[in-house]
Coordinates of C-alpha atoms in Angstrom, one line a residue:
Chain A
M586 CA 0.1 0.1 0.0
S587 CA 1.2 3.6 -0.8
V588 CA 0.7 7.2 0.5
G589 CA -1.0 9.3 -2.1
V590 CA -0.4 12.9 -3.1
L591 CA -3.0 14.9 -4.8
A592 CA -1.6 15.7 -8.0
L593 CA -4.2 17.9 -9.9
Q594 CA -2.1 21.3 -9.4
G595 CA 0.9 22.8 -7.1
D596 CA 4.2 21.2 -5.8
F597 CA 3.4 17.8 -5.6
R598 CA 6.3 16.5 -6.7
E599 CA 8.0 18.0 -3.8
H600 CA 5.8 16.3 -1.5
A601 CA 6.4 12.8 -3.3
D602 CA 10.1 13.3 -3.0
V603 CA 9.9 13.9 0.9
L604 CA 7.7 11.0 1.4
R605 CA 9.8 8.6 -1.0
S606 CA 12.8 9.9 1.0
L607 CA 11.2 8.9 4.2
G608 CA 10.7 5.3 2.9
S609 CA 7.4 5.6 1.4
E610 CA 5.7 4.2 -1.7
V611 CA 3.9 7.1 -3.3
T612 CA 0.9 7.2 -5.7
L613 CA 0.0 10.5 -7.5
V614 CA -3.8 10.8 -7.2
R615 CA -5.8 12.5 -9.8
R616 CA -8.6 9.9 -10.1
P617 CA -11.1 8.3 -7.7
E618 CA -9.5 4.8 -8.3
E619 CA -6.0 6.2 -7.3
L620 CA -7.5 7.7 -4.3
A621 CA -9.1 4.4 -3.4
S622 CA -5.6 2.7 -3.4
V623 CA -4.0 5.0 -0.8
T624 CA -3.6 4.5 3.2
G625 CA -3.1 8.6 3.5
L626 CA -3.2 11.4 1.4
V627 CA -1.1 14.8 1.3
I628 CA -2.8 17.6 -0.3
P629 CA 0.1 20.0 -1.6
G630 CA 0.6 23.9 -1.9
G631 CA -0.8 25.5 -5.2
E632 CA -3.8 27.4 -5.9
S633 CA -6.7 26.3 -3.6
S634 CA -9.5 27.7 -5.8
V635 CA -8.2 25.6 -8.9
M636 CA -7.5 22.1 -6.6
D637 CA -11.3 22.8 -5.8
K638 CA -12.4 23.1 -9.3
L639 CA -10.7 20.2 -10.4
T640 CA -11.5 18.0 -7.7
R641 CA -15.2 18.5 -8.5
M642 CA -15.0 18.5 -12.2
F643 CA -13.2 15.0 -12.0
G644 CA -15.2 13.4 -9.4
L645 CA -12.7 13.5 -6.6
A646 CA -14.6 15.7 -4.2
D647 CA -17.2 13.4 -2.9
P648 CA -14.6 10.4 -2.6
L649 CA -12.1 12.9 -0.6
R650 CA -15.0 13.7 1.7
A651 CA -15.9 10.4 2.4
A652 CA -12.1 9.4 2.7
V653 CA -11.7 11.9 5.4
Q654 CA -15.1 11.2 7.0
G655 CA -13.8 7.6 7.2
G656 CA -10.7 8.2 9.1
M657 CA -8.0 8.6 6.2
P658 CA -5.0 10.6 7.5
V659 CA -4.8 13.6 5.3
Y660 CA -1.9 16.2 5.5
G661 CA -2.5 19.6 3.8
T662 CA 0.2 22.6 3.3
C663 CA -1.3 25.7 2.4
A664 CA -3.7 25.3 -0.4
G665 CA -4.1 21.7 1.0
L666 CA -5.0 23.4 4.7
I667 CA -7.4 25.5 2.9
M668 CA -9.2 22.4 1.3
L669 CA -9.3 20.6 4.6
A670 CA -10.8 23.7 6.4
D671 CA -14.6 23.3 7.2
N672 CA -14.9 26.8 6.5
V673 CA -12.9 29.0 4.1
L674 CA -13.1 33.1 4.3
D675 CA -12.1 35.3 1.3
G676 CA -12.6 32.2 -1.3
I677 CA -13.5 32.8 -4.8
S678 CA -17.0 32.9 -5.5
G679 CA -18.6 29.7 -5.2
Q680 CA -15.2 28.0 -3.8
Q681 CA -15.8 25.0 -1.8
S682 CA -13.4 22.8 0.5
I683 CA -13.5 18.9 1.3
G684 CA -13.4 19.9 5.0
G685 CA -12.7 17.9 8.0
L686 CA -10.8 20.3 10.2
D687 CA -13.1 22.2 12.6
I688 CA -11.5 25.5 11.6
S689 CA -12.0 28.9 9.6
V690 CA -9.2 29.6 7.5
R691 CA -8.5 32.8 5.8
R692 CA -7.1 32.5 2.3
N693 CA -4.2 34.8 1.4
A694 CA -4.2 36.4 4.9
F695 CA -0.9 38.2 4.9
G696 CA -1.5 40.3 1.2
S697 CA 0.5 40.1 -1.8
Q698 CA 3.6 38.1 -2.7
T699 CA 5.8 40.8 -1.3
A700 CA 4.4 39.9 2.1
S701 CA 5.5 36.4 1.8
F702 CA 8.2 35.6 4.2
E703 CA 10.1 32.9 6.0
T704 CA 10.8 32.5 9.6
D705 CA 11.7 30.1 12.4
L706 CA 8.6 28.5 14.4
D707 CA 8.3 26.6 17.6
V708 CA 6.4 23.6 17.2
P709 CA 6.3 21.8 20.5
A710 CA 4.9 18.6 18.9
L711 CA 7.9 18.1 16.7
G712 CA 10.6 18.6 19.4
E713 CA 12.7 21.8 20.4
T714 CA 14.3 22.5 17.2
P715 CA 12.3 25.3 15.6
V716 CA 10.6 24.4 12.1
H717 CA 11.9 26.8 9.5
A718 CA 8.8 27.6 7.6
V719 CA 8.2 29.4 4.3
F720 CA 4.9 31.5 3.9
I721 CA 3.8 32.1 0.5
R722 CA 0.7 34.2 -0.1
A723 CA -0.3 31.9 3.0
P724 CA -3.6 31.3 4.7
V725 CA -4.0 31.4 8.4
V726 CA -6.2 29.7 10.8
E727 CA -8.7 32.3 11.9
T728 CA -10.7 30.5 14.3
I729 CA -10.3 26.9 16.0
G730 CA -13.4 24.9 16.9
S731 CA -13.3 22.7 20.0
R732 CA -12.5 19.5 18.0
A733 CA -9.1 21.0 16.4
T734 CA -5.9 22.0 18.3
A735 CA -3.1 24.4 17.2
L736 CA 0.3 23.2 16.6
A737 CA 2.0 26.5 15.9
T738 CA 1.4 30.1 15.9
I739 CA 3.2 32.8 14.4
A740 CA 5.0 35.9 16.5
D741 CA 1.8 37.9 16.4
G742 CA -0.4 34.9 17.7
R743 CA -2.2 33.7 14.7
C744 CA -2.4 29.9 14.4
V745 CA -0.5 28.5 11.2
A746 CA -0.7 24.6 12.0
V747 CA -3.5 22.4 13.2
E748 CA -4.1 19.0 14.0
Q749 CA -7.4 16.9 14.4
G750 CA -7.3 13.3 14.9
N751 CA -5.8 12.0 11.8
L752 CA -5.8 15.4 10.1
L753 CA -3.0 17.7 9.8
G754 CA -2.7 21.2 8.3
T755 CA 0.0 23.9 7.9
S756 CA 0.0 27.4 6.5
F757 CA 3.6 26.9 5.2
H758 CA 5.6 24.3 3.1
P759 CA 7.9 21.9 4.9
E760 CA 8.0 20.3 1.5
I761 CA 10.3 22.8 0.0
T762 CA 12.9 23.4 2.9
G763 CA 14.0 20.1 3.6
E764 CA 12.0 19.9 7.2
Y765 CA 10.9 16.4 7.1
R766 CA 9.3 16.2 10.8
F767 CA 5.8 16.9 9.6
H768 CA 5.7 14.1 7.1
E769 CA 7.1 11.9 9.6
Y770 CA 4.6 13.0 11.8
F771 CA 1.9 12.5 9.3
L772 CA 3.2 9.1 8.3
Q773 CA 3.1 7.9 12.0
K774 CA -0.6 8.9 11.8
V775 CA -0.7 6.7 8.4
Q776 CA 0.7 3.9 10.2
T777 CA -1.6 3.9 13.1
A778 CA -4.5 4.2 11.3
G779 CA -3.9 1.5 9.1
F780 CA -6.6 3.1 6.8
G781 CA -7.7 0.7 3.8
A782 CA -5.8 -2.3 5.0
Chain B
M742 CA -11.1 41.6 0.3
T743 CA -8.2 40.4 2.5
D744 CA -7.9 41.4 5.7
T745 CA -4.1 42.0 5.3
T746 CA -1.3 42.8 8.3
S747 CA 1.7 44.7 7.4
P748 CA 4.6 42.4 7.3
E749 CA 6.6 43.9 10.3
Q750 CA 3.7 43.1 12.8
V751 CA 3.9 39.3 11.7
D752 CA 7.1 38.5 13.2
S753 CA 10.5 40.8 13.5
A754 CA 12.7 38.1 12.5
A755 CA 10.7 37.2 9.3
Q756 CA 12.7 37.7 6.1
F757 CA 10.8 38.8 2.9
G758 CA 12.1 38.5 -0.7
S759 CA 14.5 35.7 -0.1
S760 CA 14.9 33.6 -3.2
R761 CA 13.3 30.8 -1.1
V762 CA 10.3 32.9 -1.0
K763 CA 10.3 34.2 -4.5
R764 CA 11.1 30.8 -6.0
G765 CA 8.5 29.3 -3.8
L766 CA 5.5 31.0 -5.2
A767 CA 6.4 29.6 -8.8
E768 CA 6.4 26.4 -7.3
M769 CA 2.8 26.9 -6.0
L770 CA 1.7 27.6 -9.8
K771 CA 3.2 24.4 -10.9
G772 CA 0.6 22.2 -13.1
G773 CA -1.4 25.4 -13.7
V774 CA -2.5 27.8 -16.5
I775 CA -1.4 31.5 -16.3
M776 CA -3.6 33.6 -18.7
D777 CA -3.1 36.9 -20.2
V778 CA -6.1 39.3 -19.4
V779 CA -6.7 43.1 -20.4
N780 CA -9.6 43.9 -18.1
A781 CA -11.3 42.9 -15.1
E782 CA -14.0 41.1 -16.9
Q783 CA -11.5 38.9 -18.5
A784 CA -9.8 38.3 -15.3
R785 CA -13.0 37.1 -13.6
I786 CA -13.4 34.7 -16.6
A787 CA -9.8 33.5 -16.0
E788 CA -10.2 32.8 -12.4
D789 CA -13.5 31.1 -12.8
A790 CA -12.0 28.8 -15.5
G791 CA -9.5 27.8 -13.0
A792 CA -6.4 30.0 -14.0
V793 CA -3.5 29.8 -11.2
A794 CA -2.7 33.3 -11.9
V795 CA -3.5 36.2 -14.6
M796 CA -1.0 38.4 -16.2
A797 CA -2.5 42.0 -16.4
L798 CA -1.5 43.9 -19.8
E799 CA -3.1 46.4 -21.8
R800 CA -3.0 44.6 -25.2
V801 CA -2.5 41.0 -25.7
P802 CA 0.5 40.0 -27.8
A803 CA -1.7 39.5 -31.0
D804 CA -2.8 43.2 -30.8
I805 CA 0.6 44.1 -29.9
R806 CA 1.8 42.6 -33.1
S807 CA -1.1 44.0 -35.2
Q808 CA -1.1 47.6 -33.8
G809 CA 2.3 48.2 -33.8
G810 CA 3.9 50.9 -31.8
V811 CA 5.8 50.8 -28.7
A812 CA 4.7 48.4 -26.0
R813 CA 4.9 49.4 -22.4
M814 CA 3.9 48.6 -18.8
S815 CA 0.2 48.8 -18.3
D816 CA -1.6 51.7 -16.8
P817 CA -1.5 51.1 -13.0
D818 CA -5.3 51.9 -12.9
L819 CA -5.8 48.8 -15.3
I820 CA -3.5 46.7 -12.8
D821 CA -5.5 47.8 -9.7
S822 CA -8.8 47.0 -11.4
I823 CA -7.7 43.5 -12.1
R824 CA -5.9 43.2 -8.8
A825 CA -9.4 44.3 -7.3
E826 CA -11.4 41.4 -9.1
V827 CA -9.4 38.2 -8.5
S828 CA -7.7 36.7 -5.6
I829 CA -5.3 34.4 -7.6
P830 CA -1.7 35.9 -8.1
V831 CA -1.5 39.0 -10.5
M832 CA 1.4 39.3 -12.9
A833 CA 2.1 42.4 -14.8
K834 CA 5.0 43.1 -17.6
A835 CA 7.8 45.3 -17.6
R836 CA 10.2 46.1 -20.4
I837 CA 13.3 44.5 -20.7
G838 CA 15.9 46.5 -18.7
H839 CA 13.2 48.7 -17.4
F840 CA 13.9 48.7 -13.7
V841 CA 11.6 51.8 -12.9
E842 CA 8.8 50.0 -14.3
A843 CA 9.6 47.1 -12.1
Q844 CA 9.8 49.5 -9.2
V845 CA 6.3 50.8 -10.2
L846 CA 5.0 47.3 -10.1
Q847 CA 6.5 46.5 -6.9
A848 CA 5.1 49.4 -5.5
L849 CA 1.5 48.3 -6.7
E850 CA 1.9 45.1 -5.0
V851 CA 1.5 42.8 -8.2
D852 CA 2.6 39.2 -7.3
Y853 CA 5.4 38.5 -10.0
I854 CA 6.9 40.6 -12.6
D855 CA 7.4 39.4 -16.2
E856 CA 10.4 41.1 -17.7
S857 CA 9.3 40.3 -21.2
E858 CA 10.4 40.4 -24.7
V859 CA 6.6 40.9 -25.7
L860 CA 7.2 44.8 -24.8
S861 CA 9.5 46.8 -26.3
P862 CA 12.9 46.6 -24.9
A863 CA 14.1 49.6 -22.7
D864 CA 17.8 48.6 -22.8
Y865 CA 19.4 46.7 -25.4
V866 CA 22.3 45.8 -23.2
N867 CA 21.3 45.1 -19.4
H868 CA 18.3 43.4 -18.0
I869 CA 17.0 44.5 -14.8
D870 CA 18.9 43.5 -11.7
K871 CA 16.2 41.5 -10.0
W872 CA 18.3 40.9 -6.8
N873 CA 17.4 44.6 -6.0
F874 CA 13.6 43.6 -5.7
T875 CA 11.4 42.0 -3.0
I876 CA 9.1 41.0 -5.7
P877 CA 9.9 37.9 -7.5
F878 CA 10.6 38.1 -11.6
V879 CA 9.9 35.8 -14.5
C880 CA 12.0 36.0 -17.6
G881 CA 11.7 34.3 -21.1
A882 CA 14.5 32.3 -22.6
T883 CA 15.2 30.5 -25.9
N884 CA 18.0 28.3 -24.5
L885 CA 19.6 27.3 -21.4
G886 CA 22.4 29.9 -21.6
E887 CA 19.7 32.6 -21.6
A888 CA 17.7 31.0 -18.8
L889 CA 21.0 30.9 -16.7
R890 CA 21.8 34.6 -17.2
R891 CA 18.6 35.3 -16.2
I892 CA 18.7 33.4 -13.1
T893 CA 22.3 35.0 -12.4
E894 CA 20.5 38.3 -12.6
G895 CA 17.9 37.1 -9.9
A896 CA 15.0 35.5 -11.8
A897 CA 13.0 33.3 -9.7
M898 CA 10.8 31.6 -12.7
I899 CA 12.0 31.2 -16.1
R900 CA 9.4 30.3 -19.2
S901 CA 10.6 29.3 -22.3
K902 CA 9.8 31.9 -25.2
G903 CA 7.4 31.0 -28.0
E904 CA 6.6 33.4 -30.5
A905 CA 3.7 35.5 -28.8
G906 CA 0.7 36.5 -30.5
T907 CA 0.7 34.1 -33.4
G908 CA -1.1 31.0 -32.1
D909 CA 1.8 29.1 -34.0
V910 CA 3.4 26.6 -31.3
S911 CA 6.5 25.6 -33.0
E912 CA 8.8 28.2 -31.5
A913 CA 7.7 27.1 -27.9
T914 CA 8.1 23.7 -29.0
K915 CA 11.8 24.6 -30.2
H916 CA 12.8 26.4 -27.1
I917 CA 11.4 24.0 -24.4
R918 CA 13.1 21.1 -26.3
T919 CA 16.3 23.2 -26.6
I920 CA 16.5 23.9 -22.8
K921 CA 15.6 20.3 -22.0
G922 CA 17.9 19.2 -24.3
E923 CA 20.9 21.2 -23.2
I924 CA 20.1 20.4 -19.4
A925 CA 20.3 16.7 -20.5
R926 CA 23.3 17.3 -22.3
L927 CA 25.2 18.9 -19.1
S928 CA 24.2 15.9 -17.1
S929 CA 26.1 13.7 -19.3
L930 CA 29.4 15.7 -18.9
T931 CA 32.4 15.1 -16.6
K932 CA 33.4 17.7 -14.2
D933 CA 36.2 19.0 -16.4
E934 CA 33.9 19.3 -19.3
L935 CA 31.8 21.5 -17.4
Y936 CA 34.2 24.3 -17.3
V937 CA 34.1 24.8 -20.9
A938 CA 30.1 24.3 -20.9
A939 CA 30.0 27.2 -18.4
K940 CA 32.0 29.3 -20.8
D941 CA 29.8 28.4 -23.9
L942 CA 26.7 28.8 -21.9
Q943 CA 28.1 32.3 -20.6
A944 CA 26.8 31.4 -17.0
P945 CA 28.4 31.0 -13.9
Y946 CA 30.3 27.7 -13.3
E947 CA 28.3 27.2 -10.0
L948 CA 25.3 27.3 -11.3
V949 CA 26.1 25.1 -14.7
A950 CA 27.4 22.3 -12.1
E951 CA 24.3 22.5 -10.0
I952 CA 22.4 21.6 -13.0
A953 CA 24.6 19.0 -14.3
A954 CA 24.3 17.3 -10.9
T955 CA 20.3 17.8 -10.1
G956 CA 19.2 17.6 -14.0
K957 CA 16.9 20.6 -13.7
L958 CA 16.9 24.4 -13.3
P959 CA 16.8 25.7 -9.8
V960 CA 13.8 27.6 -10.6
V961 CA 10.5 26.8 -12.1
L962 CA 10.2 26.3 -15.9
F963 CA 7.0 27.1 -17.5
T964 CA 6.4 27.6 -21.3
A965 CA 4.7 30.6 -23.3
G966 CA 3.9 31.8 -26.6
G967 CA 1.6 30.5 -29.2
V968 CA -0.4 28.2 -27.2
A969 CA -3.9 28.1 -28.6
T970 CA -5.3 24.6 -28.0
P971 CA -5.8 22.0 -25.1
A972 CA -3.7 20.0 -26.8
D973 CA -0.8 22.6 -27.5
A974 CA -0.8 23.2 -23.8
A975 CA -0.7 19.3 -23.1
M976 CA 2.3 18.8 -25.5
M977 CA 4.2 21.6 -23.6
M978 CA 3.8 19.9 -20.6
Q979 CA 4.8 16.5 -22.0
L980 CA 8.0 18.1 -23.3
G981 CA 8.6 19.0 -19.7
A982 CA 7.3 22.3 -18.9
D983 CA 5.9 22.6 -15.2
G984 CA 3.2 25.0 -16.6
V985 CA 1.9 27.1 -19.3
F986 CA 1.3 30.8 -20.1
V987 CA -1.7 31.6 -22.5
G988 CA -1.8 34.8 -24.1
S989 CA -3.7 35.7 -27.0
G990 CA -4.9 32.0 -27.4
I991 CA -8.0 32.2 -24.9
F992 CA -9.3 35.7 -25.4
K993 CA -8.7 35.9 -29.2
S994 CA -10.7 32.8 -29.8
G995 CA -14.6 32.2 -30.4
N996 CA -15.6 30.9 -26.8
P997 CA -13.0 32.0 -24.2
Q998 CA -14.4 30.8 -21.1
E999 CA -14.9 27.3 -22.5
R1000 CA -11.2 27.6 -24.1
A1001 CA -10.0 28.5 -20.9
N1002 CA -11.5 25.9 -19.0
A1003 CA -10.3 23.2 -21.4
I1004 CA -6.9 24.2 -21.3
V1005 CA -6.8 24.3 -17.5
K1006 CA -8.1 20.3 -17.7
A1007 CA -5.7 19.5 -20.5
V1008 CA -2.7 21.0 -18.3
A1009 CA -3.7 18.7 -15.3
F1010 CA -4.4 15.7 -17.4
Y1011 CA -1.6 16.3 -19.8
D1012 CA -0.7 12.7 -20.4
D1013 CA -4.2 11.3 -20.6
A1014 CA -5.4 11.9 -24.5
K1015 CA -8.9 10.8 -23.6
I1016 CA -9.5 13.8 -21.5
I1017 CA -7.8 15.8 -23.7
A1018 CA -9.9 14.5 -26.8
D1019 CA -13.0 15.3 -24.6
V1020 CA -12.1 18.8 -23.5
S1021 CA -11.0 19.7 -27.2
R1022 CA -14.6 19.2 -28.4
G1023 CA -16.8 22.2 -29.6
L1024 CA -14.7 25.0 -28.3
G1025 CA -15.5 27.1 -31.5
E1026 CA -12.8 28.7 -33.3
A1027 CA -9.1 29.1 -32.1
M1028 CA -7.6 32.2 -32.5
V1029 CA -6.5 33.3 -36.0
G1030 CA -2.9 32.2 -36.4
I1031 CA 0.0 33.6 -37.9
N1032 CA 2.7 31.3 -39.2
V1033 CA 6.0 32.0 -37.5
S1034 CA 7.7 31.7 -41.0
D1035 CA 5.6 34.1 -42.7
L1036 CA 7.1 36.9 -40.0
A1037 CA 9.7 38.9 -41.1
A1038 CA 12.6 38.6 -38.7
P1039 CA 12.4 42.1 -37.0
H1040 CA 8.6 41.0 -36.1
R1041 CA 10.1 38.0 -34.3
L1042 CA 9.5 38.9 -30.4
S1043 CA 11.4 35.8 -29.2
E1044 CA 14.7 37.2 -30.6
R1045 CA 14.3 40.1 -28.1
G1046 CA 16.6 39.4 -25.2
W1047 CA 20.2 38.0 -25.2

């Protein structure tokens, strides 16, 4: 069994490379039958409005919702976090999400690309060494419901990483900085869940 | 609109405008279609059709070609109206070497600057020193040496040049094949041969050695110029492009909405001929094309830049 990476648009190859270097077999997922063959899924960075559109056009949105509800471990970065949020603020008109995380996410919360940045973040769940995080036209988690837990906040106090059961989401992109701990954390969830086994 | 915070409020230790951050946005655009738009209405159609970004400009290349004259950066009002309409990234073009147009575009807070041969060059010797900017740049290239010179000047994304505004994909094909072929050749060279390769490419040795080792550019490579159909776009992806710019091909066609939608789907499923066949049905007329071989050399935009 292998771990999936949603491969409709975005930096899915970077995620696939990280997962492979951690010893996972990887399936790029663009069709329902590919989703049905994986034990967990990463939703990459990219443009959330495009991923939303393509998942609906190609019949993946409902299978994705069913997988999340059925307990499949899913990790979303940036656009992926938006896809996993129950509520999306500042989406394009008609934008939907898969949902699962009991949070409201504001899309593109920092403004245009000139406000994109990188910084070090404390993420206690991953140990003492800070995570070097790259935020690119990034979303933030604006409200966190009772079922979700914040894993990290930026200096101004806004939440940028969350967890809820088998779901994990970050506003930033560990896949492009050589930071493997989030993927390891996610793979532990995949192993424990034994989804689809 | 977005509830934005000034960068300084976020984190005093945060770094803005680093290469990682600049190149990162291009990485997020991969597998996507960037569409030329000349007004807010077209920008809306592009966003609704699934564009990953729009290129705001006053005239699409086909009109620049037919109307002639000096083509410059767009009016800030036009760029603002497009930024106000959509929430996907907005790019805008500056003339080659015109660093003040670039300063203006940075002040307008567009997301990416295209230092573009589609506009009339402002400097026939120097390109913009792109390291001086917080905003990232995409630049065109017809071959690997040109791509590496642009990266050395600070470009955070490369697009292979086609012949913009023609609907003739042959130049785009030639240039993406050339760049990919030259990268593959570098990978086959021994270390002592790379010194000469760097000299021939007129690019720094370190960059050439890095590409020989990794087998790819250190930045995202899109393709542009002459893409008019879903099959054109999918071919560019199969030839190794990370994504596609479509200029005149959408809004100079019979049914822009349908065509935009179809090209987005064809790029996501570029290796699935059945899907490309399905999305190619009933799109109406493609843009009226001009064969590149019929263009007199002074009218070939891809030959601008060096």
